[in-house]
PDB file of C-alpha atoms in Angstrom:
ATOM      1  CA  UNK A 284      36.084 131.810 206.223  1.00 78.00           C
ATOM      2  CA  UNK A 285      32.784 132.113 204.223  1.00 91.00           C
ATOM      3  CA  UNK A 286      30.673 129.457 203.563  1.00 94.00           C
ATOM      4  CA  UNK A 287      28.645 129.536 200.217  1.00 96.00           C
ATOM      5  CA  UNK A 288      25.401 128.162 199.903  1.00 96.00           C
ATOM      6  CA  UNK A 289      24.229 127.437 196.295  1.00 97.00           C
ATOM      7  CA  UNK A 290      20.378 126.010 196.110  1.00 96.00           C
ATOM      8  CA  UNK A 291      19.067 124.124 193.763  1.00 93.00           C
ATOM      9  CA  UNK A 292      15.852 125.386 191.730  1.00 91.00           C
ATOM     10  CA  UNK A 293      12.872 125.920 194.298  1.00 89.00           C
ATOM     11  CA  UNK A 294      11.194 128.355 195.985  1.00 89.00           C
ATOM     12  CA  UNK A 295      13.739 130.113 197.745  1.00 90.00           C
ATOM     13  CA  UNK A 296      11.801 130.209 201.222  1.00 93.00           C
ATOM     14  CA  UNK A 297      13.229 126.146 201.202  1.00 94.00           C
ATOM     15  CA  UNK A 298      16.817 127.876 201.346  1.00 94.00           C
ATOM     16  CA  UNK A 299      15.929 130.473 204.088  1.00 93.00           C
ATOM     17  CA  UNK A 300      14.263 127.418 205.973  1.00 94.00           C
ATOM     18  CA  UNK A 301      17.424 125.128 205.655  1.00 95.00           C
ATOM     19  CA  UNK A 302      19.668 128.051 206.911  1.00 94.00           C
ATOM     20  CA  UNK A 303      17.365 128.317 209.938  1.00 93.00           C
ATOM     21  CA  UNK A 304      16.966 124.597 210.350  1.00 94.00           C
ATOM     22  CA  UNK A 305      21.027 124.522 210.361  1.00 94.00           C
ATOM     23  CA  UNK A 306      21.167 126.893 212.944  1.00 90.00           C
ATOM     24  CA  UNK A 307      23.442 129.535 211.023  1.00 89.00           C
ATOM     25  CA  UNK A 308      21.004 132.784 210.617  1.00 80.00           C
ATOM     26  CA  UNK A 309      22.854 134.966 212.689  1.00 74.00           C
ATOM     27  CA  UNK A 310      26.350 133.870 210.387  1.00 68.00           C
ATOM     28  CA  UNK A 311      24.035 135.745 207.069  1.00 62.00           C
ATOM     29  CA  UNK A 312      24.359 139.150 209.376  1.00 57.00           C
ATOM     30  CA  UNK A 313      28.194 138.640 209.746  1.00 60.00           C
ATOM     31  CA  UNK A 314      28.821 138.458 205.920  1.00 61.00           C
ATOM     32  CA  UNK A 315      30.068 135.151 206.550  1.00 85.00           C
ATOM     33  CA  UNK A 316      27.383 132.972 205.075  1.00 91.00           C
ATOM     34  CA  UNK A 317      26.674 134.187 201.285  1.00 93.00           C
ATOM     35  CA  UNK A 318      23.838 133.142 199.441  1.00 94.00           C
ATOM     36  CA  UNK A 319      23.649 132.561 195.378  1.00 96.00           C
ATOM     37  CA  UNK A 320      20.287 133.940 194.588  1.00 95.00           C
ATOM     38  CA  UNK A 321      18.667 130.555 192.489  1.00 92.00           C
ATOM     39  CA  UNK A 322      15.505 132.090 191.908  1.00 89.00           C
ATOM     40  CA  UNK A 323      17.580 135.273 189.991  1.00 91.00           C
ATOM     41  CA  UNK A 324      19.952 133.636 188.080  1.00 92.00           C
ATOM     42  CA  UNK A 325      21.478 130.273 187.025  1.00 94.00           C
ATOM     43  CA  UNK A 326      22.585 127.761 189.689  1.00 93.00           C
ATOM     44  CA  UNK A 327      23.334 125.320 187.516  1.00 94.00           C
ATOM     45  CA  UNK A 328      26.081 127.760 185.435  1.00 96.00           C
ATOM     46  CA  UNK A 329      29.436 127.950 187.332  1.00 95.00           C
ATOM     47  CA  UNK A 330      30.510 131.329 185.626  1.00 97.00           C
ATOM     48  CA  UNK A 331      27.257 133.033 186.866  1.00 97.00           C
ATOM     49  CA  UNK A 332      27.939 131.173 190.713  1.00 97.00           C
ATOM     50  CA  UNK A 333      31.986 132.558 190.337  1.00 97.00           C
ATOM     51  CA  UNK A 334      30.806 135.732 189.005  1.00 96.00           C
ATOM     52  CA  UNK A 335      28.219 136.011 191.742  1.00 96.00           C
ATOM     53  CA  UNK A 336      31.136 134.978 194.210  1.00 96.00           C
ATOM     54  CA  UNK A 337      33.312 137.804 193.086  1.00 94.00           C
ATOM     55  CA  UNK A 338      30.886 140.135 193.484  1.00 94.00           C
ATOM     56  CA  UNK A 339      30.110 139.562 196.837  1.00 92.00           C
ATOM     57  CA  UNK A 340      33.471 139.246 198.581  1.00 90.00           C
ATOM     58  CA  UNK A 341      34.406 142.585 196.745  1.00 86.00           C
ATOM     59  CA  UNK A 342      37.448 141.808 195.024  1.00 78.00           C
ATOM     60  CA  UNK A 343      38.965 139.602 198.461  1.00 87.00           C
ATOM     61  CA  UNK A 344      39.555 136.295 198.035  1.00 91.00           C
ATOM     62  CA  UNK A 345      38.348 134.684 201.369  1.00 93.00           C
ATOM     63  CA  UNK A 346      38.760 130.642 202.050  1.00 94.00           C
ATOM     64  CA  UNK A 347      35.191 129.362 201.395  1.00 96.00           C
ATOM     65  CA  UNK A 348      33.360 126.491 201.803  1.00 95.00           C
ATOM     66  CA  UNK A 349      30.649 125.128 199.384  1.00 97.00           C
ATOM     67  CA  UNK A 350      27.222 124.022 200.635  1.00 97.00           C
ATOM     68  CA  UNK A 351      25.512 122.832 197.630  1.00 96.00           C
ATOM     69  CA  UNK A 352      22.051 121.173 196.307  1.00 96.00           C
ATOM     70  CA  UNK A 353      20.629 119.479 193.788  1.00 93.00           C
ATOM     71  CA  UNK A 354      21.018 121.688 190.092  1.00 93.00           C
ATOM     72  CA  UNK A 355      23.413 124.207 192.401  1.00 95.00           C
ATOM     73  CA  UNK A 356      25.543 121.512 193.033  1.00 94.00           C
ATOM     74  CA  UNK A 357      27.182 121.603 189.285  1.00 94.00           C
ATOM     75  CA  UNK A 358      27.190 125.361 189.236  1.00 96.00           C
ATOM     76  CA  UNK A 359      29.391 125.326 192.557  1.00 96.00           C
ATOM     77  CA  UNK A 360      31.367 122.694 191.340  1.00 95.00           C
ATOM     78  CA  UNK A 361      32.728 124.514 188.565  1.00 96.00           C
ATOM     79  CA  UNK A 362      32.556 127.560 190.467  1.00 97.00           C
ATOM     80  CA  UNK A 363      34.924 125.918 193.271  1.00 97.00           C
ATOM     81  CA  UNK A 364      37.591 124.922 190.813  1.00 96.00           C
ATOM     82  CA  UNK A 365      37.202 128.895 189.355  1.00 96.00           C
ATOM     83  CA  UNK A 366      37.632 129.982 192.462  1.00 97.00           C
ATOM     84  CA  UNK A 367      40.916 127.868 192.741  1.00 96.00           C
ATOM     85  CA  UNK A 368      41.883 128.709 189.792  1.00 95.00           C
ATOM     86  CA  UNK A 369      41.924 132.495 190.139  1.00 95.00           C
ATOM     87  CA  UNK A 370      44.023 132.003 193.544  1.00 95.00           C
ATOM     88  CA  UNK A 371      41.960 131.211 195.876  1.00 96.00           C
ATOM     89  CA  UNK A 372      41.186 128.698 198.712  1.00 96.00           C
ATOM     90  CA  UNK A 373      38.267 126.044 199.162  1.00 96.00           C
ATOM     91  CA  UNK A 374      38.095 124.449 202.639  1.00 95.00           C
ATOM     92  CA  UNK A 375      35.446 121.675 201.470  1.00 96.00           C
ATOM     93  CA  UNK A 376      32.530 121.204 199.510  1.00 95.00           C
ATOM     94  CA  UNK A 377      29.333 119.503 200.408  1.00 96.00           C
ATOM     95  CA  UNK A 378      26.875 118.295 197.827  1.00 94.00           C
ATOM     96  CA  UNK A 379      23.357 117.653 198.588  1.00 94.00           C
ATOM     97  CA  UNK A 380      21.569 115.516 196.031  1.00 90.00           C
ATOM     98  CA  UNK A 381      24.247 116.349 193.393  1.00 82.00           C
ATOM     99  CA  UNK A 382      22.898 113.340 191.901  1.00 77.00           C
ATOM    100  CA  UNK A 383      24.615 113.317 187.968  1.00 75.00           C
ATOM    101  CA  UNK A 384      27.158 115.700 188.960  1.00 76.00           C
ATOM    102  CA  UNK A 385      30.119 114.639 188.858  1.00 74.00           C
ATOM    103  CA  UNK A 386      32.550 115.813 191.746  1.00 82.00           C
ATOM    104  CA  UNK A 387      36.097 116.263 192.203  1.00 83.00           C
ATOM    105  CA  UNK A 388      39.274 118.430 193.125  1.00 89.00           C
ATOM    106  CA  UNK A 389      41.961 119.757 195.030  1.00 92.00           C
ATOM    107  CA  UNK A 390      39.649 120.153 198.407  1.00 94.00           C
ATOM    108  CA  UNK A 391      38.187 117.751 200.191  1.00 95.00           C
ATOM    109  CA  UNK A 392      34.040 116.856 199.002  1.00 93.00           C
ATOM    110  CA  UNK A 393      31.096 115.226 200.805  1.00 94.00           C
ATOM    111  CA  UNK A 394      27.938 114.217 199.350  1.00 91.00           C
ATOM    112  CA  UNK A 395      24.585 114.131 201.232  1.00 94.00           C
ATOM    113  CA  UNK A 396      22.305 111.710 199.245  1.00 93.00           C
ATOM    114  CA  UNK A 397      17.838 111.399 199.985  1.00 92.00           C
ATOM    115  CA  UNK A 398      18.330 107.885 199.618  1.00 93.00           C
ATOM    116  CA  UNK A 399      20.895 104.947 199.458  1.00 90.00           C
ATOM    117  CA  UNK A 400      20.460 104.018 195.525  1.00 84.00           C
ATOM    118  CA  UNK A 401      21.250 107.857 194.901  1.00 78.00           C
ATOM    119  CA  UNK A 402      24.284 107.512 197.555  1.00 84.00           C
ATOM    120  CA  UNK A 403      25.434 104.412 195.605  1.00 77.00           C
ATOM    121  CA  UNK A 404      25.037 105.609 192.145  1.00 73.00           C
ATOM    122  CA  UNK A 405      26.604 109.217 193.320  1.00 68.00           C
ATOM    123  CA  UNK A 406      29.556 107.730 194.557  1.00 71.00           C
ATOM    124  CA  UNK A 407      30.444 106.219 190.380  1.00 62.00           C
ATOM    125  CA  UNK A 408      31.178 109.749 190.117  1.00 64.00           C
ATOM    126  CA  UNK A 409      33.300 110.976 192.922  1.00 63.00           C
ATOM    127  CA  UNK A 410      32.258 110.465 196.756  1.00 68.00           C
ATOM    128  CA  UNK A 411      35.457 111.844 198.393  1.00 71.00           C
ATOM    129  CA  UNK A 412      35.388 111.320 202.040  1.00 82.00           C
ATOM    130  CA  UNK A 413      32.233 110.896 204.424  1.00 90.00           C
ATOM    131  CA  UNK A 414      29.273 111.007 203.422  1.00 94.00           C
ATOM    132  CA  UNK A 415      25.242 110.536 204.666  1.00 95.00           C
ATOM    133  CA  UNK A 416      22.703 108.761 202.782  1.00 95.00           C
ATOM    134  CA  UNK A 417      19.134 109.163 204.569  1.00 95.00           C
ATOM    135  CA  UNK A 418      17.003 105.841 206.116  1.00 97.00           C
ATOM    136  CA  UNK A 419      14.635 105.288 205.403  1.00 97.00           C
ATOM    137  CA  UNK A 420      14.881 107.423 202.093  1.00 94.00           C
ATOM    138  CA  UNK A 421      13.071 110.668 201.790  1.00 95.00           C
ATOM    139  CA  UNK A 422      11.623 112.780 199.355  1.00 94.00           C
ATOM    140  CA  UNK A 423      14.651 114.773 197.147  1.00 91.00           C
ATOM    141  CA  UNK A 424      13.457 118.152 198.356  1.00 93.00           C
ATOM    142  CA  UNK A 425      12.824 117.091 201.930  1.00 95.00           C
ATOM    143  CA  UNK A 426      16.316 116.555 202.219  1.00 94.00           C
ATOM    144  CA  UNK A 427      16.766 120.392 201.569  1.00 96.00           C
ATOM    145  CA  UNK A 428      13.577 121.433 203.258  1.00 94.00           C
ATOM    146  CA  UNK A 429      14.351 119.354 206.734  1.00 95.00           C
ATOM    147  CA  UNK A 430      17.692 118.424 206.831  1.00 97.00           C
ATOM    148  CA  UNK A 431      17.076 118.115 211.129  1.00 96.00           C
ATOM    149  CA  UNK A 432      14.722 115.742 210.513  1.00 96.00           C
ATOM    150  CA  UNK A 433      16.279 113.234 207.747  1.00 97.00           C
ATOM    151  CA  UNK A 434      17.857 110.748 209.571  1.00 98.00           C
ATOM    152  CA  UNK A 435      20.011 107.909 207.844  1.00 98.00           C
ATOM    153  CA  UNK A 436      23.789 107.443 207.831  1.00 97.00           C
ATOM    154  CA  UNK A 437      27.405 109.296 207.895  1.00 96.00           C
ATOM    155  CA  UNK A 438      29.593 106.472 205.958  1.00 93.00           C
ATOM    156  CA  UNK A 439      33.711 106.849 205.314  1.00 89.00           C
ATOM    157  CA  UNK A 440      35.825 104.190 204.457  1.00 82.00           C
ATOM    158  CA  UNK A 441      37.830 104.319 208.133  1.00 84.00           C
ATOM    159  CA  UNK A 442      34.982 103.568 210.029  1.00 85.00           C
ATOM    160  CA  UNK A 443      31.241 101.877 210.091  1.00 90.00           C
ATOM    161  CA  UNK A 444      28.141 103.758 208.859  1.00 92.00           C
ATOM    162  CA  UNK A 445      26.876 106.046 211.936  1.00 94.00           C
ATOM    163  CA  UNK A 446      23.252 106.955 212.286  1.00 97.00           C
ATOM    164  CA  UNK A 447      22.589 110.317 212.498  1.00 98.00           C
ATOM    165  CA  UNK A 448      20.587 113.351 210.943  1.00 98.00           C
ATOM    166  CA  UNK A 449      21.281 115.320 207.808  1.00 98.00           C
ATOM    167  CA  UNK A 450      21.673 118.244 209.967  1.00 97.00           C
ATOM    168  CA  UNK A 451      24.009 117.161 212.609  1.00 97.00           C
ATOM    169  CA  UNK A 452      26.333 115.551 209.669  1.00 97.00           C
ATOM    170  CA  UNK A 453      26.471 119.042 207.964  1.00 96.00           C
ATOM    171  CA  UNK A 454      27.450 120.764 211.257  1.00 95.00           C
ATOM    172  CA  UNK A 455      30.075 118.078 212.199  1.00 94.00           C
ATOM    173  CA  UNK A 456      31.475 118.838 208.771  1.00 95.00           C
ATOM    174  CA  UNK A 457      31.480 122.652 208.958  1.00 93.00           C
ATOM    175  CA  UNK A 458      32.703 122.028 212.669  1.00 91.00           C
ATOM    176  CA  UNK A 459      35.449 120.142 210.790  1.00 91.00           C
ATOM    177  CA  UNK A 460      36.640 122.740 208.075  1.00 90.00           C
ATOM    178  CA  UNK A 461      36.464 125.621 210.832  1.00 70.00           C
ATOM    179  CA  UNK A 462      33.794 127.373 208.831  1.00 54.00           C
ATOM    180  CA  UNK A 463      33.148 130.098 210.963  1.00 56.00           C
ATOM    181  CA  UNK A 464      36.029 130.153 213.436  1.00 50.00           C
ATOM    182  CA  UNK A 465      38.492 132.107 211.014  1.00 47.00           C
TER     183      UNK A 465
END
């Protein structure tokens, strides 16, 4: 399994700094955790994100899982259903701040919102299953740059909204879709 992470359009120390936050720096050494460089190319383009993908697994078509923010959420979008298209697998996809964008496919998708209007409005455009909306709302980057310290929400239409952090509702998710166990 591989998980993809596709920033939005910052600085990319923000990216580093959520990896770290996330706990999953040692996964980047194990060619397991693959990175769309933002600050190189387009994240917002799905063929350069597929092209990008292709590149980096070499030809092999490894099950991946989508990790996704803001402007890189519509490149990885499209890049997910590419990837489906051309025969391969997508565990899940997680959108952070995808806000616009809609979402939608064959695999299961999670949104991560900075704020409950954004969560609400998101959702017109495909929620899937759980999701997290941070309370008290934060900034939209902040969300990205401190995803251990947004606290707010996990919602999902079986049970009640659970507080917990940005963070913690990533890993249970990635704990979910056996990331890094394959």
């Amino acid at each position: 399994m591989t998980l993809v992470i596709c920033p939005g359009v910052h600085q990319p120390n923000l990216t580093a700094g959520f990896i770290a936050s996330l706990g999953l720096t040692n996964y980047a050494t194990q060619s397991r955790l693959v990175v769309f460089p933002a600050a190189e190319s387009h994240p917002y383009s799905p063929a350069h994100v597929l092209q990008f993908l292709q590149s980096a697994t070499s030809g092999r078509q490894p099950p991946l899982t989508f990790l996704s923010f803001s402007a890189g959420v519509a490149g990885a979008m499209g890049a997910a259903w590419g990837w489906q298209l051309l025969g391969g697998e997508v565990r899940a996809f997680i959108a952070l701040d995808g806000w616009g964008v809609p979402v939608g496919g064959r695999f299961p998708i999670h949104r991560l919102s900075h704020d409950y209007f954004t969560h609400w409005s998101s959702a017109l455009l495909g929620s899937g299953g759980e999701s997290f909306y941070a309370e008290p709302g934060v900034a939209h980057l902040d969300l990205w740059r401190s995803p251990h310290t947004t606290s707010g929400f996990r919602t999902s239409a079986a049970t009640p909204p659970y507080h917990t952090t940005a963070a913690a509702f990533i890993l249970h998710l990635l704990e979910k879709y056996h990331t890094f166990e394959d």
